[in-house]
Amino acid sequence: MFSIEAMVEKICEHAKLEPEKVRQLISEKQEELSGLVSEEGAAYIVAREMGLNMIRETKKQLKVKSLVSGLRSVDLVARVARIFEERQFEREGKKGSVVNVLLGDETGLVRMSLWNEETGLVKEGKLREGDTVKVSGGWVKSDNRDSPELRIGRGTIEKVSQVVELPDTKQLEQDFQATKSMPVGDFKEGGQYETRAALIQVFRRNPFFGICPECESRVKEKEGKWLCDEHGEVKPKQALVLSGIIDDGTGNIRAVFFRELAERVFGKSTAELRELADNATDSMSIFDDVQGFGGEFVFRGRVKRNSFTENLEFMVSSIEDIDVKGEAEKLLKELE
Ligand SMILES: [Zn+2]
């Protein structure tokens, strides 16, 4: 419903511009914000600057699938599929806590994080797995794997007692677990897959970005300060992102590796890479020796569409070395 295409269309209509021009404006806006907002987020800003308020339309109830980073005033009714264990942290002597909750409806699942006093709902047993909840006035940001994450912020969350037609917890849990083994050539948008493929290309792009030391969200720079949406000014930690192409003979796809997965592909820690980059005459020389380049692995992840390039991308969530010995034994057994 709020795809980038729909937003571009609305802006075109409103501003009497060609789609190419609108896409260019969105892209420029994203660049202006150092690539820290999603295309959808940038589109909202461009629309707003032209006096077109797309936020009003989000007042209607949304489905999980239509949640994109940058949405505000989100109303959603969904089932609590899973409640994860509370995590505690300390910041400037103050204790804080976060509880992640998986919400689902018939269109998919989304992670919602509850912070500090919001976690009381779970701790007091007012929110349980299987409950139907209504989120009003929530907002959506990108989590550190570039998936949408729902936040309550100034909004509210309440348990709904009336019957709403939603898949049950068991069904949602199955969707969550469902990772299908699939050749790359058969990858579909939104799919959760496991595939054995080779990393045939690595893109030479700045792999470093700053994250909040507490919640690990991406930080934004403003007037020389690093800001986290949740924790204000912070001293950011460095994190890593790497992208390349994986191919399994049936097809290929751009694959994106975040953080420890990028470290794994590089074969070096973020700190080591930072030091190498800082001491090299050409910081991109850190790409000269990428350990995983050319290697074959079992990749797991989620396929999503990059709304700018319109190409599918594989957001990798795990990498496993191929069990060469196991594979050989299996082959020998088949020959016996
Ligand atoms: Zn933070």
Coordinates of C-alpha atoms and ligand atoms in Angstrom, one line a residue:
M1 CA 0.0 0.0 0.0
F2 CA 2.8 2.4 0.9
S3 CA 5.3 1.1 -1.6
I4 CA 7.8 3.6 -3.0
E5 CA 5.9 3.2 -6.3
A6 CA 2.7 4.4 -4.7
M7 CA 4.4 7.3 -3.1
V8 CA 6.1 8.3 -6.3
E9 CA 2.8 8.2 -8.0
K10 CA 1.1 10.4 -5.4
I11 CA 3.9 12.9 -5.5
C12 CA 3.8 13.0 -9.4
E13 CA 0.0 13.6 -9.2
H14 CA 0.3 16.3 -6.6
A15 CA 3.3 18.2 -8.0
K16 CA 2.6 17.5 -11.7
L17 CA 6.1 16.0 -12.2
E18 CA 7.5 13.1 -14.2
P19 CA 8.3 10.0 -12.1
E20 CA 12.0 10.3 -13.1
K21 CA 12.1 13.7 -11.6
V22 CA 10.4 12.6 -8.4
R23 CA 12.7 9.7 -8.0
Q24 CA 15.7 12.0 -8.5
L25 CA 14.3 14.4 -5.8
I26 CA 13.9 11.4 -3.5
S27 CA 17.4 10.2 -4.2
E28 CA 18.8 13.7 -3.7
K29 CA 17.0 13.9 -0.3
Q30 CA 18.4 10.6 0.7
E31 CA 21.9 11.8 -0.2
E32 CA 21.4 15.1 1.6
L33 CA 20.6 13.0 4.7
S34 CA 23.8 10.9 4.2
G35 CA 21.8 7.8 3.2
L36 CA 20.4 7.5 6.7
V37 CA 16.8 7.4 5.8
S38 CA 15.1 4.7 3.7
E39 CA 13.8 5.6 0.2
E40 CA 10.3 5.5 1.7
G41 CA 11.4 7.9 4.5
A42 CA 13.0 10.3 1.9
A43 CA 9.8 10.1 -0.2
Y44 CA 7.7 11.1 2.8
I45 CA 10.0 14.1 3.4
V46 CA 9.9 15.2 -0.2
A47 CA 6.1 14.9 -0.2
R48 CA 5.9 16.9 3.0
E49 CA 8.1 19.7 1.6
M50 CA 5.7 19.9 -1.3
G51 CA 2.8 20.3 1.0
L52 CA 1.5 16.8 0.5
N53 CA 0.8 15.1 3.7
M54 CA 1.0 11.3 3.3
I55 CA 1.0 10.7 7.0
R56 CA -2.7 11.5 7.3
E57 CA -3.4 8.4 5.2
T58 CA -1.4 6.2 7.5
K59 CA -4.1 6.9 10.1
K60 CA -6.0 4.0 8.7
Q61 CA -5.2 0.7 10.1
L62 CA -2.2 -0.9 8.5
K63 CA -1.1 -4.5 7.9
V64 CA 2.3 -5.7 9.0
K65 CA 3.5 -6.0 5.4
S66 CA 2.9 -2.3 4.7
L67 CA 5.2 -1.1 7.6
V68 CA 8.2 0.7 6.2
S69 CA 10.8 2.7 7.9
G70 CA 9.9 6.3 8.4
L71 CA 6.1 5.8 8.9
R72 CA 4.6 7.7 11.8
S73 CA 1.1 7.6 13.4
V74 CA 0.9 3.9 12.7
D75 CA -2.3 2.1 13.9
L76 CA -2.1 -1.7 13.8
V77 CA -3.9 -4.7 15.2
A78 CA -1.9 -7.8 15.4
R79 CA -1.2 -10.9 17.4
V80 CA 1.7 -11.3 19.9
A81 CA 3.5 -14.2 18.3
R82 CA 6.4 -14.2 20.7
I83 CA 7.9 -12.3 23.6
F84 CA 11.6 -12.4 23.9
E85 CA 13.5 -12.2 27.2
E86 CA 14.0 -8.8 28.7
R87 CA 17.5 -7.3 28.2
Q88 CA 18.9 -4.9 30.7
F89 CA 21.6 -2.3 30.2
E90 CA 23.1 0.6 32.0
R91 CA 23.8 4.0 30.6
E92 CA 25.3 6.9 32.5
G93 CA 24.5 5.2 35.7
K94 CA 20.8 4.7 34.8
K95 CA 19.4 1.3 34.4
G96 CA 17.3 0.6 31.4
S97 CA 15.6 -2.4 29.8
V98 CA 14.2 -3.6 26.5
V99 CA 11.8 -6.4 25.6
N100 CA 11.4 -7.4 22.0
V101 CA 8.0 -8.7 20.9
L102 CA 7.2 -10.4 17.6
L103 CA 3.8 -9.2 16.2
G104 CA 2.0 -10.9 13.3
D105 CA -1.0 -10.8 11.1
E106 CA -1.9 -12.6 7.9
T107 CA 0.6 -10.5 5.9
G108 CA 3.7 -11.2 8.0
L109 CA 5.7 -10.6 11.1
V110 CA 7.3 -7.5 12.6
R111 CA 9.5 -6.9 15.5
M112 CA 8.4 -4.4 18.1
S113 CA 10.7 -3.2 20.8
L114 CA 9.4 -2.0 24.2
W115 CA 11.7 0.3 26.2
N116 CA 12.0 0.9 29.9
E117 CA 8.5 1.7 31.4
E118 CA 6.9 0.2 28.3
T119 CA 8.3 -3.2 29.3
G120 CA 6.0 -3.1 32.4
L121 CA 3.2 -4.4 30.2
V122 CA 5.1 -7.6 29.8
K123 CA 6.5 -7.8 33.3
E124 CA 3.1 -7.3 34.9
G125 CA 1.7 -10.0 32.7
K126 CA -0.7 -7.6 30.9
L127 CA 0.8 -8.7 27.6
R128 CA 1.1 -12.4 26.8
E129 CA 1.9 -14.5 23.7
G130 CA -1.3 -15.1 21.8
D131 CA -2.9 -11.8 22.9
T132 CA -4.4 -9.5 20.2
V133 CA -3.0 -6.0 20.6
K134 CA -3.8 -2.6 19.1
V135 CA -1.0 -0.2 18.6
S136 CA -2.0 3.4 18.1
G137 CA 0.3 6.2 17.0
G138 CA 3.3 4.0 16.8
W139 CA 6.2 4.7 14.4
V140 CA 8.6 2.6 12.3
K141 CA 12.3 2.7 12.1
S142 CA 14.9 0.5 10.5
D143 CA 16.5 -2.0 12.8
N144 CA 20.2 -3.0 12.4
R145 CA 19.4 -5.6 9.8
D146 CA 17.5 -3.1 7.7
S147 CA 14.1 -4.6 8.6
P148 CA 11.2 -2.4 9.8
E149 CA 10.9 -2.2 13.6
L150 CA 7.8 -0.9 15.3
R151 CA 8.1 1.5 18.2
I152 CA 5.4 2.8 20.5
G153 CA 7.1 6.2 21.4
R154 CA 4.3 8.7 22.2
G155 CA 1.7 6.2 21.0
T156 CA -0.1 3.5 22.9
I157 CA -0.4 -0.2 23.0
E158 CA -3.4 -2.0 24.5
K159 CA -4.8 -5.5 24.6
V160 CA -7.9 -5.9 22.5
S161 CA -10.6 -8.3 23.7
Q162 CA -12.9 -8.3 20.7
V163 CA -12.4 -11.1 18.3
V164 CA -10.2 -10.1 15.4
E165 CA -9.4 -12.5 12.6
L166 CA -5.7 -13.2 12.9
P167 CA -3.6 -16.3 12.4
D168 CA -2.9 -18.1 15.7
T169 CA 0.4 -18.1 17.5
K170 CA 1.4 -21.5 16.2
Q171 CA 0.9 -20.4 12.6
L172 CA 2.9 -17.3 13.1
E173 CA 5.7 -19.2 14.8
Q174 CA 5.8 -21.6 11.8
D175 CA 6.0 -18.6 9.4
F176 CA 8.9 -17.3 11.6
Q177 CA 10.7 -20.6 11.5
A178 CA 10.0 -21.3 7.8
T179 CA 13.2 -21.2 6.0
K180 CA 13.1 -23.1 2.8
S181 CA 16.0 -24.5 1.0
M182 CA 15.9 -22.9 -2.5
P183 CA 18.0 -22.4 -5.6
V184 CA 18.8 -18.7 -6.1
G185 CA 17.0 -18.7 -9.4
D186 CA 13.8 -19.4 -7.6
F187 CA 14.1 -16.7 -5.0
K188 CA 10.9 -14.7 -4.5
E189 CA 10.4 -11.3 -2.9
G190 CA 9.7 -11.7 0.9
G191 CA 11.0 -15.3 1.0
Q192 CA 13.0 -16.7 3.8
Y193 CA 15.6 -19.1 2.3
E194 CA 18.6 -21.2 2.7
T195 CA 20.9 -21.7 -0.2
R196 CA 24.3 -23.1 -1.1
A197 CA 26.1 -20.6 -3.3
A198 CA 29.4 -18.9 -4.0
L199 CA 30.3 -15.4 -3.2
I200 CA 31.5 -14.3 -6.7
Q201 CA 31.8 -10.6 -6.2
V202 CA 32.4 -8.1 -3.4
F203 CA 31.5 -4.4 -3.9
R204 CA 34.1 -1.9 -2.9
R205 CA 32.1 0.6 -0.9
N206 CA 32.8 2.2 2.4
P207 CA 31.8 -0.6 4.8
F208 CA 31.8 1.4 8.0
F209 CA 28.8 3.0 9.7
G210 CA 28.1 4.2 13.3
I211 CA 25.7 2.5 15.7
C212 CA 24.4 3.4 19.2
P213 CA 26.4 1.5 21.8
E214 CA 23.2 0.6 23.6
C215 CA 20.5 -0.3 21.2
E216 CA 22.8 -0.8 18.2
S217 CA 20.6 1.3 15.8
R218 CA 22.3 3.3 13.2
V219 CA 23.1 6.8 14.5
K220 CA 22.6 10.1 12.6
E221 CA 24.9 13.1 12.5
K222 CA 23.5 16.5 13.4
E223 CA 25.7 19.5 13.9
G224 CA 28.7 17.5 14.7
K225 CA 26.9 15.3 17.2
W226 CA 25.9 11.6 16.8
L227 CA 22.3 11.0 17.7
C228 CA 20.3 7.8 18.4
D229 CA 16.5 8.2 18.0
E230 CA 16.1 6.5 21.3
H231 CA 19.2 7.4 23.4
G232 CA 20.0 11.0 22.2
E233 CA 23.7 11.9 21.9
V234 CA 26.0 8.9 22.0
K235 CA 29.5 8.0 21.2
P236 CA 28.9 5.6 18.3
K237 CA 30.5 2.2 17.9
Q238 CA 31.7 1.2 14.4
A239 CA 29.7 -1.4 12.6
L240 CA 30.3 -3.1 9.2
V241 CA 28.2 -3.7 6.1
L242 CA 29.4 -5.5 3.0
S243 CA 27.6 -6.4 -0.1
G244 CA 28.4 -8.6 -3.1
I245 CA 26.9 -11.1 -5.4
I246 CA 26.2 -14.8 -4.6
D247 CA 25.6 -17.3 -7.4
D248 CA 24.7 -21.0 -7.3
G249 CA 24.5 -21.8 -11.0
T250 CA 20.8 -21.3 -11.2
G251 CA 21.0 -17.6 -10.7
N252 CA 22.6 -14.8 -8.8
I253 CA 21.5 -12.1 -6.4
R254 CA 23.0 -9.2 -4.6
A255 CA 23.7 -10.2 -1.0
V256 CA 24.0 -7.9 2.0
F257 CA 26.0 -8.8 5.1
F258 CA 25.8 -6.8 8.3
R259 CA 28.1 -6.7 11.2
E260 CA 29.5 -10.0 12.4
L261 CA 28.5 -11.6 9.1
A262 CA 30.5 -8.9 7.2
E263 CA 33.4 -9.6 9.6
R264 CA 33.1 -13.2 8.8
V265 CA 33.3 -12.5 5.0
F266 CA 36.2 -10.1 5.4
G267 CA 37.9 -12.6 7.8
K268 CA 38.8 -9.7 10.1
S269 CA 37.2 -7.8 13.0
T270 CA 35.7 -4.4 12.5
A271 CA 38.5 -2.9 14.7
E272 CA 41.2 -4.5 12.5
L273 CA 39.6 -3.3 9.3
R274 CA 39.2 0.2 10.7
E275 CA 42.9 0.3 11.6
L276 CA 43.9 -1.1 8.2
A277 CA 41.7 1.5 6.4
D278 CA 43.0 4.4 8.5
N279 CA 46.6 3.4 7.9
A280 CA 46.4 2.7 4.2
T281 CA 46.9 5.3 1.4
D282 CA 43.8 3.9 -0.2
S283 CA 41.3 2.9 2.4
M284 CA 39.5 0.6 -0.2
S285 CA 42.6 -1.6 -0.2
I286 CA 40.9 -3.5 2.7
F287 CA 39.0 -5.1 -0.1
D288 CA 42.2 -6.6 -1.7
D289 CA 42.1 -9.6 0.6
V290 CA 38.5 -10.5 1.4
Q291 CA 38.7 -14.0 2.9
G292 CA 35.2 -15.2 1.9
F293 CA 35.5 -14.0 -1.7
G294 CA 35.2 -16.9 -4.1
G295 CA 34.2 -19.2 -1.3
E296 CA 31.1 -21.4 -1.2
F297 CA 28.8 -21.3 1.8
V298 CA 25.3 -22.1 3.0
F299 CA 23.6 -18.7 3.3
R300 CA 20.3 -18.1 5.1
G301 CA 18.4 -14.9 4.8
R302 CA 15.4 -12.9 3.6
V303 CA 14.8 -11.6 0.1
K304 CA 13.7 -8.0 -0.2
R305 CA 13.2 -5.6 -3.0
N306 CA 15.5 -2.6 -3.1
S307 CA 12.9 0.1 -4.0
F308 CA 15.4 2.2 -5.9
T309 CA 17.2 -0.3 -8.1
E310 CA 14.0 -2.4 -8.0
N311 CA 16.2 -5.5 -7.8
L312 CA 15.9 -8.2 -5.3
E313 CA 18.4 -8.4 -2.5
F314 CA 19.3 -11.1 -0.1
M315 CA 19.6 -9.9 3.4
V316 CA 21.9 -12.5 4.9
S317 CA 21.1 -13.6 8.5
S318 CA 23.6 -16.5 8.7
I319 CA 26.6 -18.0 6.9
E320 CA 27.8 -21.6 7.3
D321 CA 30.9 -23.2 5.9
I322 CA 30.1 -26.2 3.8
D323 CA 30.8 -29.3 5.6
V324 CA 33.3 -30.7 3.0
K325 CA 33.9 -33.9 4.8
G326 CA 30.2 -34.6 5.4
E327 CA 29.5 -33.8 1.7
A328 CA 32.2 -36.2 0.6
E329 CA 31.0 -39.0 2.9
K330 CA 27.5 -38.5 1.6
L331 CA 28.8 -38.8 -2.0
L332 CA 30.7 -41.9 -1.2
K333 CA 27.7 -43.5 0.5
E334 CA 25.7 -42.8 -2.7
L335 CA 28.3 -44.6 -4.7
E336 CA 28.4 -47.7 -2.5
Ligands
ZN1 ZN 20.3 3.8 21.1

